[in-house]
Coordinates of C-alpha atoms in Angstrom, one line a residue:
M173 CA 111.6 93.9 116.0
K174 CA 114.1 96.7 116.6
P175 CA 113.1 100.0 114.9
A176 CA 115.4 102.3 113.0
S177 CA 114.5 105.9 112.4
S178 CA 116.8 107.5 109.8
L179 CA 113.9 109.2 108.1
R180 CA 111.3 111.4 109.6
G181 CA 107.9 109.8 110.0
H182 CA 108.8 106.2 109.4
R183 CA 110.1 103.2 111.2
R184 CA 111.7 100.3 109.4
G185 CA 112.2 96.7 110.3
V186 CA 114.3 94.5 108.0
R187 CA 113.1 90.9 108.1
P188 CA 114.9 87.9 106.7
G189 CA 113.9 87.5 103.0
P190 CA 113.3 89.9 100.1
S191 CA 110.6 92.2 101.8
I192 CA 111.1 95.3 103.9
S193 CA 108.3 96.7 106.1
C194 CA 108.1 100.3 107.1
W195 CA 105.6 102.4 109.1
L196 CA 104.7 105.9 107.9
S197 CA 103.2 108.3 110.4
Y198 CA 100.6 111.0 109.6
Q199 CA 98.6 113.7 111.4
P200 CA 95.1 112.3 112.3
P201 CA 92.4 112.0 111.4
L202 CA 92.7 110.0 108.1
H203 CA 89.7 108.6 106.3
W204 CA 91.2 105.3 105.1
P205 CA 88.0 103.9 103.6
S206 CA 87.8 106.8 101.1
L207 CA 91.4 106.4 100.2
L208 CA 91.0 102.7 99.5
A209 CA 87.8 103.4 97.6
F210 CA 89.5 105.9 95.4
F211 CA 92.3 103.5 94.5
A212 CA 90.0 100.5 94.1
A213 CA 87.9 102.4 91.5
R214 CA 91.0 103.3 89.6
A215 CA 93.1 100.2 89.9
I216 CA 94.6 99.3 86.5
N217 CA 94.5 95.6 85.7
G218 CA 98.0 94.0 86.0
V219 CA 99.5 97.1 87.7
E220 CA 97.4 97.6 90.8
R221 CA 94.8 96.0 93.0
V222 CA 92.9 96.7 96.3
S223 CA 91.9 93.7 98.3
A224 CA 91.1 93.1 102.0
G225 CA 92.0 96.6 103.0
V226 CA 95.4 96.6 101.2
Y227 CA 96.6 98.7 98.2
E228 CA 99.1 96.9 96.1
R229 CA 101.0 98.0 92.9
S230 CA 104.1 97.2 90.8
F231 CA 106.8 99.8 90.3
V232 CA 110.3 100.1 88.9
V233 CA 113.3 102.0 90.4
G234 CA 116.2 102.2 88.0
Q235 CA 116.3 98.7 86.5
R236 CA 114.8 96.9 89.5
H237 CA 111.2 95.8 89.6
G238 CA 109.3 95.8 92.8
V239 CA 105.8 95.5 94.4
I240 CA 104.5 97.6 97.2
Q241 CA 101.7 97.0 99.7
V242 CA 100.1 99.7 101.8
R243 CA 97.7 99.1 104.7
K244 CA 96.4 101.0 107.7
A245 CA 98.3 100.2 111.0
R246 CA 97.8 101.1 114.6
G247 CA 98.8 104.4 116.0
H248 CA 98.2 106.9 113.1
R249 CA 100.5 105.0 110.8
L250 CA 100.4 103.2 107.5
Q251 CA 102.4 100.0 107.0
V252 CA 104.3 99.8 103.8
T253 CA 105.7 96.5 102.7
V254 CA 108.2 96.6 99.8
T255 CA 109.5 93.6 97.8
G256 CA 112.3 93.7 95.2
L257 CA 113.9 97.0 96.2
S258 CA 117.3 97.5 97.7
P259 CA 117.3 99.3 101.1
A260 CA 119.3 102.1 99.6
A261 CA 116.4 103.1 97.4
L262 CA 113.9 103.0 100.2
P263 CA 113.9 106.6 101.2
G264 CA 112.8 107.8 97.7
L265 CA 110.0 105.3 97.5
L266 CA 108.7 106.2 101.0
A267 CA 108.7 109.8 100.0
R268 CA 106.6 108.9 97.0
V269 CA 104.1 106.9 99.1
R270 CA 103.7 109.9 101.5
R271 CA 102.9 112.1 98.5
V272 CA 100.5 109.6 96.9
F273 CA 98.5 109.1 100.1
D274 CA 98.7 112.8 101.0
L275 CA 100.3 112.1 104.4
E276 CA 101.8 115.5 104.8
A277 CA 98.4 117.2 105.0
D278 CA 97.2 118.9 108.2
P279 CA 93.6 117.8 108.2
R280 CA 92.7 119.9 111.3
L281 CA 93.9 123.1 109.7
I282 CA 92.2 122.3 106.4
E283 CA 88.9 121.2 107.9
A284 CA 88.8 124.2 110.3
Q285 CA 89.0 126.6 107.4
L286 CA 86.8 124.6 105.0
G287 CA 84.3 123.9 107.7
V288 CA 83.3 127.6 107.9
D289 CA 81.1 126.7 104.9
A290 CA 78.0 124.9 106.0
L291 CA 78.0 122.4 103.1
M292 CA 81.7 121.5 103.6
A293 CA 81.1 121.2 107.4
G294 CA 78.5 118.5 106.7
L295 CA 80.7 116.6 104.3
I296 CA 83.7 116.8 106.7
A297 CA 81.5 115.3 109.4
Q298 CA 80.9 112.3 107.2
R299 CA 84.5 111.8 106.2
P300 CA 86.9 113.5 108.7
G301 CA 90.5 113.4 107.5
L302 CA 89.7 113.0 103.8
R303 CA 92.9 113.2 101.7
V304 CA 93.5 114.2 98.1
P305 CA 95.2 111.1 96.5
R306 CA 97.9 111.9 94.0
G307 CA 99.5 110.2 91.0
W308 CA 102.3 107.7 91.3
D309 CA 104.4 109.6 88.9
A310 CA 104.1 112.5 86.4
F311 CA 103.9 110.4 83.2
E312 CA 101.4 107.9 84.6
Q313 CA 99.1 110.6 86.0
A314 CA 99.3 112.5 82.7
M315 CA 98.2 109.4 80.8
R316 CA 95.4 108.7 83.3
T317 CA 94.1 112.3 83.0
V318 CA 93.9 112.3 79.2
L319 CA 92.3 108.8 79.2
G320 CA 89.7 110.2 81.5
Q321 CA 88.7 113.1 79.3
Q322 CA 84.9 113.1 78.9
I323 CA 84.4 109.4 79.9
S324 CA 83.6 107.6 83.1
V325 CA 86.2 106.4 85.6
A326 CA 85.5 102.8 84.6
G327 CA 85.8 103.6 80.9
A328 CA 89.2 105.3 81.5
I329 CA 90.5 102.4 83.6
T330 CA 89.5 100.0 80.9
L331 CA 91.5 102.0 78.3
A332 CA 94.5 102.2 80.8
G333 CA 94.4 98.4 81.1
R334 CA 94.6 98.0 77.4
M335 CA 97.5 100.5 77.3
V336 CA 99.4 98.5 80.0
A337 CA 98.7 95.1 78.2
G338 CA 99.9 96.5 74.9
Y339 CA 102.9 98.7 75.9
G340 CA 103.8 98.0 79.5
M341 CA 106.8 95.9 80.5
P342 CA 106.0 92.5 82.0
L343 CA 106.8 92.4 85.7
A344 CA 109.7 90.2 86.9
T345 CA 108.5 86.6 86.9
A346 CA 109.2 86.0 90.6
L347 CA 107.2 89.1 91.5
Q348 CA 104.3 88.0 89.3
H349 CA 104.1 84.7 91.0
D350 CA 104.1 86.3 94.5
S351 CA 101.8 89.2 93.9
G352 CA 99.5 88.2 91.0
L353 CA 100.4 91.5 89.3
T354 CA 101.7 91.2 85.7
H355 CA 103.0 94.5 84.3
L356 CA 104.6 97.8 84.9
F357 CA 102.9 100.9 83.7
P358 CA 104.4 101.9 80.3
V359 CA 107.2 104.5 80.0
A360 CA 107.0 107.6 78.0
Q361 CA 109.2 106.2 75.2
A362 CA 106.8 103.4 74.6
I363 CA 103.9 105.8 74.0
A364 CA 105.4 108.8 72.3
E365 CA 105.5 107.5 68.7
V366 CA 102.7 105.0 68.5
D367 CA 99.1 105.3 67.4
L368 CA 96.9 104.4 70.4
S369 CA 93.5 104.8 68.7
G370 CA 93.4 101.1 68.2
L371 CA 92.8 100.7 71.9
G372 CA 89.3 102.0 71.5
M373 CA 89.5 105.8 71.9
P374 CA 89.0 108.8 69.5
R375 CA 92.0 109.4 67.3
S376 CA 92.3 113.0 68.7
R377 CA 92.7 111.7 72.3
A378 CA 95.2 109.1 71.2
A379 CA 97.2 111.9 69.6
T380 CA 97.1 113.9 72.8
L381 CA 98.5 111.0 74.7
S382 CA 101.5 110.8 72.3
T383 CA 101.9 114.6 72.3
L384 CA 102.0 114.6 76.1
A385 CA 104.5 111.7 76.2
R386 CA 106.8 113.5 73.8
A387 CA 106.5 116.8 75.8
L388 CA 107.5 114.9 79.0
L389 CA 110.4 113.3 77.3
D390 CA 111.6 116.8 76.0
D391 CA 111.0 118.3 79.4
P392 CA 110.9 115.8 82.4
Q393 CA 110.1 118.8 84.7
L394 CA 107.0 119.8 82.7
L395 CA 104.7 118.8 85.6
R396 CA 106.9 120.0 88.4
A397 CA 105.2 121.8 91.3
E398 CA 105.1 125.6 91.1
R399 CA 103.6 128.3 93.3
D400 CA 101.8 130.0 90.4
L401 CA 98.8 127.7 89.8
Q402 CA 97.3 129.9 87.1
G403 CA 100.6 130.2 85.2
W404 CA 101.1 126.4 85.4
V405 CA 97.6 125.8 84.1
E406 CA 98.0 128.3 81.2
R407 CA 101.4 126.7 80.3
L408 CA 99.8 123.2 80.1
C409 CA 96.9 124.5 78.0
R410 CA 99.3 125.4 75.3
L411 CA 99.7 121.7 74.6
R412 CA 97.4 120.4 72.0
G413 CA 94.5 118.4 73.5
I414 CA 95.0 119.8 77.0
G415 CA 92.3 122.2 78.2
P416 CA 91.4 123.8 81.5
W417 CA 89.8 120.6 82.9
S418 CA 92.8 118.4 82.2
A419 CA 95.3 121.1 83.4
Q420 CA 93.4 121.7 86.7
Y421 CA 93.0 118.0 87.3
L422 CA 96.7 117.5 86.8
A423 CA 97.4 120.3 89.1
L424 CA 95.2 118.6 91.7
R425 CA 96.5 115.1 91.3
Q426 CA 100.1 115.6 90.2
M427 CA 101.3 119.0 91.3
G428 CA 99.5 118.7 94.6
A429 CA 98.0 122.2 94.3
A430 CA 95.6 122.5 97.3
D431 CA 93.5 125.2 95.5
A432 CA 93.2 123.4 92.1
L433 CA 89.6 122.8 90.9
P434 CA 88.4 121.5 87.5
L435 CA 85.3 123.7 87.3
G436 CA 83.9 121.9 84.2
D437 CA 84.0 118.5 85.9
V438 CA 80.6 116.9 85.3
A439 CA 80.7 114.8 88.5
L440 CA 81.5 117.9 90.7
I441 CA 78.6 119.8 89.2
K442 CA 76.3 116.8 89.7
A443 CA 77.4 116.4 93.4
L444 CA 77.0 120.1 94.2
R445 CA 73.5 120.2 92.7
L446 CA 72.4 117.0 94.5
L447 CA 73.4 118.6 97.7
E448 CA 72.3 122.2 97.2
G449 CA 69.8 122.2 94.4
I450 CA 69.7 122.5 90.6
D451 CA 70.6 126.2 90.6
A452 CA 73.9 125.8 92.5
Q453 CA 76.8 127.1 90.6
L454 CA 80.2 125.5 91.2
A455 CA 82.3 128.6 90.1
H456 CA 80.4 130.8 92.6
R457 CA 80.2 128.3 95.5
S458 CA 83.9 127.3 95.2
Q459 CA 85.0 130.9 96.0
A460 CA 84.2 130.1 99.7
W461 CA 86.5 127.0 99.7
S462 CA 89.7 128.7 98.7
P463 CA 92.6 128.0 99.4
W464 CA 91.5 124.4 99.9
R465 CA 89.4 123.8 96.8
A466 CA 91.1 120.5 95.9
Y467 CA 89.9 119.1 99.3
A468 CA 86.5 120.5 98.7
A469 CA 86.4 118.8 95.3
Q470 CA 87.5 115.5 96.9
H471 CA 84.6 115.8 99.4
L472 CA 82.1 116.4 96.5
W473 CA 83.4 113.5 94.5
S474 CA 83.3 111.2 97.5
S475 CA 79.7 112.2 98.3
L476 CA 78.6 110.6 95.1
S477 CA 79.7 107.2 96.4

């Protein structure tokens, strides 16, 4: 296969048929099992799945439906196979994959600084090259974050599956047949004016989902990346139903803020106390992890698995 290299960090081979395969490079190391485990635990029925070392999901670009598969390849690369997308739209999709899988991270720099802390040094030794996975897009990650307020990951994904079944667009029939996936994640317009409490969540949380959908329709740049993390968090907390945990989690997963940390997260507190004792305080300990507290958080969450 003859490679082409019009984009930094990827090679493309166009095979006969509807699929395009690309290879995305990254700076090693990369802890692939943890990335897969993260996506597997949060795979929304009908939209995503993880099987045999491959992450697969449906997507839409413009009016075109597609399916993407991501797997680890040789030589510090991920192989990305895309079905249903025109080659002209490929650069934008590949940029999204790089962001979702945190391929722009410099793990050696991050781990050299985090590893000064003895706890983090031990966790890094267990999972070198751990990345901070990010959301597929702003609206989807916003919905996932609100659905996850004060419930388990499994409970949140169950609710997300109901949302997809009720309000997501069916995936193009040919792609359903080939992939086994069935839907696209709902768009903001489908959620903004409906009562989602019938999906099995408190009415207040359902209202927050609709409020956030309307806010993103009014301002599509609401969750854009900014340098001022604290200002970004404070701005989001003005939205009804969004508190510090949700805002910090969105900063971590959507904005890609390397120093974001949801201090009230029950799982983070549990992980820290299992590792350092019942008296360990997350707010105090996390001061040593700045400016990479999002990566420290990912290590703590991963330690629970």
